Coordinates of C-alpha atoms in Angstrom, one line a residue:
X1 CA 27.1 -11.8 -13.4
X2 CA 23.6 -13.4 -12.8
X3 CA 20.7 -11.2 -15.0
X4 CA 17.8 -10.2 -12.7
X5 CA 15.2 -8.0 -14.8
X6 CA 12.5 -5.8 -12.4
X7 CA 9.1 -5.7 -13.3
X8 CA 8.0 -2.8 -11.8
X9 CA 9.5 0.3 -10.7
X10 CA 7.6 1.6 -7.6
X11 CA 8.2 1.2 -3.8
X12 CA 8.8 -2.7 -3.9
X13 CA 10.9 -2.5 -7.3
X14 CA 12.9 0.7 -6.1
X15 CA 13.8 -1.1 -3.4
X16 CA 15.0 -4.3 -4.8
X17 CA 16.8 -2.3 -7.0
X18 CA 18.7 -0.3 -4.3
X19 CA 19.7 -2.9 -2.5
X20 CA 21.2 -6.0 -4.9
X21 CA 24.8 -6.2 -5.1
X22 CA 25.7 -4.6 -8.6
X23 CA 29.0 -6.2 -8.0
X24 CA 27.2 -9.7 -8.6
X25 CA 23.9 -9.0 -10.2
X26 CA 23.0 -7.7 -13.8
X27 CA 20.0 -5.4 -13.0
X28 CA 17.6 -4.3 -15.0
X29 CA 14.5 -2.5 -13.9
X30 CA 11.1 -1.5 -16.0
X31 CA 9.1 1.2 -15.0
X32 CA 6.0 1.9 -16.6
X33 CA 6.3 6.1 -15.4
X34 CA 9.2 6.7 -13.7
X35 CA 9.2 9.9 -11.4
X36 CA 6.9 10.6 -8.4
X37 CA 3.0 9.9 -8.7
X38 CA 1.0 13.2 -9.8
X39 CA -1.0 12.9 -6.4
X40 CA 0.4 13.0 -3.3
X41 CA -0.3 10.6 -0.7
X42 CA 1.1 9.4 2.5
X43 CA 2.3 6.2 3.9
X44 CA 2.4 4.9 7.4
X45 CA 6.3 3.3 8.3
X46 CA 5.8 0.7 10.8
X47 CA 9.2 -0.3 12.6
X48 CA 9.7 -3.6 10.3
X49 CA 9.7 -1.1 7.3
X50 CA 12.0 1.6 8.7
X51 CA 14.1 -2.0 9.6
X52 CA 14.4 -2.6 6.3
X53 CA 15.1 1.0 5.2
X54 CA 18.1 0.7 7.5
X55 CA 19.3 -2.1 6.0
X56 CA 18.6 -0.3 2.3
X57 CA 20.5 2.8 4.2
X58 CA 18.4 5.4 3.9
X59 CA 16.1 5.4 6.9
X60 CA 17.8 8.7 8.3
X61 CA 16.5 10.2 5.1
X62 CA 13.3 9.3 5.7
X63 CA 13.1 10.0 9.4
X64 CA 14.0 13.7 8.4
X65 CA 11.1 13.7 5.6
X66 CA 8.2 12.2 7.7
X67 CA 6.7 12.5 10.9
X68 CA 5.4 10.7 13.5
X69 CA 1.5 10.3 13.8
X70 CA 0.7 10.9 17.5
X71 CA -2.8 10.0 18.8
X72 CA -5.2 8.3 16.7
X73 CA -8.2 8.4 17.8
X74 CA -11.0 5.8 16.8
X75 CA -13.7 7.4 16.3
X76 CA -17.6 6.6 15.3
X77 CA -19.5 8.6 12.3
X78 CA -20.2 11.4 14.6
X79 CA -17.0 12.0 16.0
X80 CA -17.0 10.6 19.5
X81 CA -13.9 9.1 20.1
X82 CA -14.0 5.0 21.4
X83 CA -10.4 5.1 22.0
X84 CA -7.2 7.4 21.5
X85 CA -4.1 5.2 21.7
X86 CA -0.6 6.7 21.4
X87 CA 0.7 5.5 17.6
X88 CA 4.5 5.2 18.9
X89 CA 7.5 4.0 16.3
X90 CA 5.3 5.2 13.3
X91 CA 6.4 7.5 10.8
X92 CA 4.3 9.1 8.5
X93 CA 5.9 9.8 5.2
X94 CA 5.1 11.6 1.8
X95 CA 4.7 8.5 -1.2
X96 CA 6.7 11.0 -3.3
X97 CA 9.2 11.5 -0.4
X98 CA 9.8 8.2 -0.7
X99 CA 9.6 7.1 -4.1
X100 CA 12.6 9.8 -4.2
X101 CA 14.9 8.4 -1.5
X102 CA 15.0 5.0 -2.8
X103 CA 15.4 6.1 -6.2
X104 CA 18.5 8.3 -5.5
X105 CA 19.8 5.0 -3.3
X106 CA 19.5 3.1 -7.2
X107 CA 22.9 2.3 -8.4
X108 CA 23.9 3.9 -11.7
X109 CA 24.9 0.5 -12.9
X110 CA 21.1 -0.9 -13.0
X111 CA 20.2 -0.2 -16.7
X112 CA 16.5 1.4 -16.6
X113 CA 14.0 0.7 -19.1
X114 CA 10.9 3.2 -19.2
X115 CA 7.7 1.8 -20.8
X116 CA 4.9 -0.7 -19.7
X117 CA 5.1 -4.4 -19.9
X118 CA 2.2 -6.1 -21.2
X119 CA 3.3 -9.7 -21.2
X120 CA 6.5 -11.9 -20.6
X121 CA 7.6 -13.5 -23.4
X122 CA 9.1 -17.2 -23.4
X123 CA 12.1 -16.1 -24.8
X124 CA 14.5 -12.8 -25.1
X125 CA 15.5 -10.4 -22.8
X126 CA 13.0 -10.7 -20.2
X127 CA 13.1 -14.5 -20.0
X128 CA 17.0 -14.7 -18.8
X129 CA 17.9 -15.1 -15.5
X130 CA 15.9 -14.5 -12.7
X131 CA 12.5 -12.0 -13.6
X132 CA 10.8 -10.4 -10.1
X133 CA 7.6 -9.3 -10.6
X134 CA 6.6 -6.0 -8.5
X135 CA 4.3 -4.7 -10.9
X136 CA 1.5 -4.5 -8.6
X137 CA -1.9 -6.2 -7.8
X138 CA -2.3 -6.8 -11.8
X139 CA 1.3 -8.2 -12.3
X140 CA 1.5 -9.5 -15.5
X141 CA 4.8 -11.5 -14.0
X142 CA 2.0 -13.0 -11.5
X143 CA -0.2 -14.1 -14.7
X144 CA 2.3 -15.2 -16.5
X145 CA 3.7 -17.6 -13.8
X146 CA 0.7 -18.7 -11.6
X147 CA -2.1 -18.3 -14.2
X148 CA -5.9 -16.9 -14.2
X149 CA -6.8 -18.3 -10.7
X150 CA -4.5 -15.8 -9.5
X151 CA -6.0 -12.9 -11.1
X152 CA -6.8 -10.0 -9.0
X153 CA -10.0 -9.9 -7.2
X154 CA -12.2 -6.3 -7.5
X155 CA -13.5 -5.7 -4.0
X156 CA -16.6 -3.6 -4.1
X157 CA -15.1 -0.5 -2.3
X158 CA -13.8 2.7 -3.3
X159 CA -10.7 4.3 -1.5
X160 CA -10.0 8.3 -2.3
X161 CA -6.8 9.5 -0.7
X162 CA -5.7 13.3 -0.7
X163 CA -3.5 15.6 1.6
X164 CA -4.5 18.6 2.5
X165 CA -1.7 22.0 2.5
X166 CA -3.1 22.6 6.6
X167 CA -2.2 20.6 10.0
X168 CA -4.6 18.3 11.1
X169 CA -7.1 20.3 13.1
X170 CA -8.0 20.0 17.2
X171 CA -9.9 16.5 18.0
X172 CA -10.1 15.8 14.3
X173 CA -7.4 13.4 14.1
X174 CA -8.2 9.7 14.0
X175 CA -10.7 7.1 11.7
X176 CA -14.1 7.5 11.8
X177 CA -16.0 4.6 11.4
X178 CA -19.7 4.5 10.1
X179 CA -22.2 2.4 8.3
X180 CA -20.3 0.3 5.8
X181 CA -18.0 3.7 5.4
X182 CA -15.0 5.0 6.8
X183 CA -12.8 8.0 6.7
X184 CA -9.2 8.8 7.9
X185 CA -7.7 12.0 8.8
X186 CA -3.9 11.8 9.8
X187 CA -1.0 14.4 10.3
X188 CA 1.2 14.4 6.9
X189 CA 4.6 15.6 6.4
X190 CA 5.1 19.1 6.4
X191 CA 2.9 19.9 8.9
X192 CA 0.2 19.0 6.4
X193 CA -3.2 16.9 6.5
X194 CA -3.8 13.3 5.2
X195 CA -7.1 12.5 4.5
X196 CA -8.6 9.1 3.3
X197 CA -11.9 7.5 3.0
X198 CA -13.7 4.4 1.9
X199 CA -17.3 2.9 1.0
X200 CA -19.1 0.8 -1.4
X201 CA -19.4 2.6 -4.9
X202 CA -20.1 1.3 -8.5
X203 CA -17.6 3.4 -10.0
X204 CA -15.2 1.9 -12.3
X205 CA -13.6 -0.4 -11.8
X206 CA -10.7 1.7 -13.8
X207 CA -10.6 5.2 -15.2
X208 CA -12.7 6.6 -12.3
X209 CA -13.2 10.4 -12.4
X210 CA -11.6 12.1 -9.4
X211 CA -14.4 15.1 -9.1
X212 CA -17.3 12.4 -9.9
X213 CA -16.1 10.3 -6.9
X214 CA -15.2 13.6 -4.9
X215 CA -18.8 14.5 -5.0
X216 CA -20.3 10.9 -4.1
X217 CA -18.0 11.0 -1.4
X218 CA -19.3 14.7 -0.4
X219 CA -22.7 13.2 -0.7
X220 CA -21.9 10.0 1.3
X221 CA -20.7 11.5 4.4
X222 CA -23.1 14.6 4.5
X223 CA -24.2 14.0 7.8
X224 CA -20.8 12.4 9.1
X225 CA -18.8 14.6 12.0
X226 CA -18.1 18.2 10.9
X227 CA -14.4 16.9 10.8
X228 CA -14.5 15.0 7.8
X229 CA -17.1 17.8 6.0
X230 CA -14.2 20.1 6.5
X231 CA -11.7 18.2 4.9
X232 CA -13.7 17.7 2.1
X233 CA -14.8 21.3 1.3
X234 CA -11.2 21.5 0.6
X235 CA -10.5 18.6 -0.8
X236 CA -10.0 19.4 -4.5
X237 CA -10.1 17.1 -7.3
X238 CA -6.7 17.6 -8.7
X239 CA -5.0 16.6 -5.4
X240 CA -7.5 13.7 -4.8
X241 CA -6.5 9.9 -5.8
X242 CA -9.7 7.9 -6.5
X243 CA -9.3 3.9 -6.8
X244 CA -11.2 0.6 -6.4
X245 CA -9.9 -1.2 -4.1
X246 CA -8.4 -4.6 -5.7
X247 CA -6.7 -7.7 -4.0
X248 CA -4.5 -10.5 -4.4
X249 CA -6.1 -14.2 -3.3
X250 CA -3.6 -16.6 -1.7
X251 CA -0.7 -18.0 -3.2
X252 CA 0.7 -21.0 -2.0
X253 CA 4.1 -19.8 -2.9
X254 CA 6.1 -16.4 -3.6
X255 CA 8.4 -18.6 -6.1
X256 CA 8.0 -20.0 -9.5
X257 CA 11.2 -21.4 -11.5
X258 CA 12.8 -18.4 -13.2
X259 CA 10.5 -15.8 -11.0
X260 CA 9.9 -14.5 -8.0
X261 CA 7.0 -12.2 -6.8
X262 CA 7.3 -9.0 -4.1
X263 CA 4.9 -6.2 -2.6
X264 CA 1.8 -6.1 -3.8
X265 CA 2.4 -8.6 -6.9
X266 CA 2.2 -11.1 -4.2
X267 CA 0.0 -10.1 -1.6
X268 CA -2.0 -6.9 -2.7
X269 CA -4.3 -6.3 0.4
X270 CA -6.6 -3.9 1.4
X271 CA -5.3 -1.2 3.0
X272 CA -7.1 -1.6 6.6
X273 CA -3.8 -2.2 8.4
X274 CA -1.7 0.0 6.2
X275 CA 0.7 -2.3 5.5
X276 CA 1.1 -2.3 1.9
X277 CA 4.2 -0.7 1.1
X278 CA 6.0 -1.7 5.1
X279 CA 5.7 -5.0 3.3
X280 CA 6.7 -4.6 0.0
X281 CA 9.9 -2.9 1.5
X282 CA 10.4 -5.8 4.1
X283 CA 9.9 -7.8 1.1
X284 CA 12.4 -6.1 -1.2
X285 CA 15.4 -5.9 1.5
X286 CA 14.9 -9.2 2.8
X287 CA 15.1 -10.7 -0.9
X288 CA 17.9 -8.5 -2.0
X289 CA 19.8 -9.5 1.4
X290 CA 19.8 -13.5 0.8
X291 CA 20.0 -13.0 -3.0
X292 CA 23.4 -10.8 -2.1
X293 CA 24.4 -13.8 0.4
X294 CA 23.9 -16.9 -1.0
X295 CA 23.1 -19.0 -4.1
X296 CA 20.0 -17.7 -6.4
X297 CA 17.8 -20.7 -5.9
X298 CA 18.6 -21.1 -2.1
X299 CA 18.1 -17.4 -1.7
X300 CA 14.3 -17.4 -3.0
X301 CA 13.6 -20.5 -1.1
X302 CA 14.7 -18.7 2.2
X303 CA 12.7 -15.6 1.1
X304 CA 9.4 -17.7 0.7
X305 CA 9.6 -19.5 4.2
X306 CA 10.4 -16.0 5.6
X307 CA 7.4 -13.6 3.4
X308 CA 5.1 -16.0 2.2
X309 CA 3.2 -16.9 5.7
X310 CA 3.6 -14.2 7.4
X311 CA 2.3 -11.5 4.5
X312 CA -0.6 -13.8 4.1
X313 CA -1.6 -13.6 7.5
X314 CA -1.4 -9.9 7.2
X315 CA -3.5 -9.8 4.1
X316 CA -6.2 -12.1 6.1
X317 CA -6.1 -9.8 8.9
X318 CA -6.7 -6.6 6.9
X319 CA -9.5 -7.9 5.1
X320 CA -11.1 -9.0 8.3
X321 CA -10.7 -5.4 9.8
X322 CA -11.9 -4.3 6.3
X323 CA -15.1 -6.0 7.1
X324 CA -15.2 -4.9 10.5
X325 CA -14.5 -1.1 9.9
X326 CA -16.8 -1.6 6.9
X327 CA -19.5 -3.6 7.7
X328 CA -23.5 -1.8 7.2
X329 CA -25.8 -4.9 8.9
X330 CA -23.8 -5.2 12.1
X331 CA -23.0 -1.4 12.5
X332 CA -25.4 -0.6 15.0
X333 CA -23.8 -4.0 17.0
X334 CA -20.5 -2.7 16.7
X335 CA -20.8 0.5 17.7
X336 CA -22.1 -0.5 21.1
X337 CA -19.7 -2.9 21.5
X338 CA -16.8 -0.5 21.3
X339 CA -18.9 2.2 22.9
X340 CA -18.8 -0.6 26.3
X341 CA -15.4 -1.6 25.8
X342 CA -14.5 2.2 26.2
X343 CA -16.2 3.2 29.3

């Protein structure tokens, strides 16, 4: 059987995992903590990732642990509401939800290997066969392949994510957008809140203090809609995820000889458009689907025409509505504009 070692055991890695042929493939998968994340969070499931979850099948799993978000409302820093379009198709599900049903849809013959990976040697275990990197927007797979230019690039922003044990409360739901800040409050699984927020911050860039950053974030939005100051009275540091927000620049190509790159190894993005892990699972069932169907080599190249533009395009887009949602000197300009284009 072909070897394929998995750097990376989250949502992309999971995936790729569940869905290669174990018939055909020698899998081994790495993962640095394996179990659910200590911090809940939620994810938004376009229709191309419940596609692919279909295809991994397990999307009825997931359509009984989510829900669907409803109205979301766009909203300025006050609270008035620009637009409220119906979010149809979309699932809302729980990371750990998630991380759960594709690790029960792993088959027992993939050997797992717990512990991080620091480097890829030149030879040994990890250099037979074909290595995937989906370690991530620090991929050591990625830097060991495509080299320093593709390093990760440290945006100046600070995201903090948290859900909340409450439903989303009357007219809150929706983004908020202010100067150069923004903040999201969503329905969550369970009948519970998703809350998430964003601004320039000079904290970090690693090891950042969840109550330091709760309390900056407090501060920041002081005199945002009473909305958001309600979700984050209760917002507790324990139950907050606090991270700079880092990206992947453009790679020409998803493929190097011997590797192969998927989810946010190869096209970390903001998370504007919240379409993170839809792609990394798009990514992983597509790959796994043409790796199961045809010859290794002529499978990656297939997977790179299909992924490489089209994630690309999406990583553009979302930084371009990261600037938008985030900007501080055209704020004022913005603001009117969508306060005309909503009349």
């Amino acid at each position: 059987m072909d070897a394929i070692t998995i750097i990376g055991g989250g949502i992309a890695g999971l995936a790729l995992a569940a869905g290669l042929d174990p018939q055909r493939f020698d899998v081994t998968l790495h993962e640095q903590r394996p179990g659910v994340p200590p911090v809940e969070t939620s994810l938004a499931m376009w229709p191309e990732a419940q596609a692919a979850l279909a295809v991994l099948g397990v999307l009825p799993e997931i359509r009984a642990a989510g829900t669907g978000l409803g109205g979301m409302a766009l909203r300025d820093s006050a609270g008035n509401s620009w637009a409220s379009p119906e979010v149809r198709g979309v699932l809302g599900v729980s990371r750990a939800d998630l991380l759960r049903v594709l690790e029960a849809a792993v088959p027992p013959a993939v050997r797992r290997v717990a512990g991080r990976v620091d480097e890829v040697p030149a030879s040994g275990p990890l250099a037979a066969g074909l290595l995937v990197g989906a370690d991530g927007v620090h991929s050591v797979v990625r830097r060991a392949f495509w080299g320093g230019r593709a390093a990760a690039k440290l945006t100046p922003y600070l995201a903090l994510r948290g859900v909340l044990a409450e439903p989303v409360a009357a007219d809150a739901g929706g983004e908020y957008w202010g100067r150069g800040q923004l903040f999201g409050i969503t329905p969550a699984s369970g009948g519970r809140t998703y809350w998430y927020a964003s601004f320039r911050s000079d904290l970090g860039p690693a090891g950042i203090d969840a109550a330091e950053a709760l309390q900056r974030t407090r501060e920041r939005f002081a005199g945002s809609a009473p909305a958001i100051r309600r979700v984050l009275e209760k917002a507790a540091p324990e139950t907050t995820l606090a991270q700079r927000i880092w990206t992947v620049p453009t790679l020409g190509s998803f493929v190097r000889p011997g590797a192969v790159l998927i989810g946010d190894a190869a096209h970390g993005m903001t998370p504007n458009l919240g379409r993170g892990a839809c792609e990394a699972l798009v990514d992983a069932a597509t790959l796994a689907e043409l790796l199961d169907a045809r010859p290794v080599a002529e499978a990656l190249r297939a997977y790179n025409r299909q992924r490489a533009v089209r994630t690309q395009l999406l990583r553009v887009a979302s930084s371009a509505m990261s600037g938008l949602a985030l900007t501080e000197r055209a704020q004022p300009l913005r603001d009117r504009l969508l306060g005309l284009a909503a009349r």
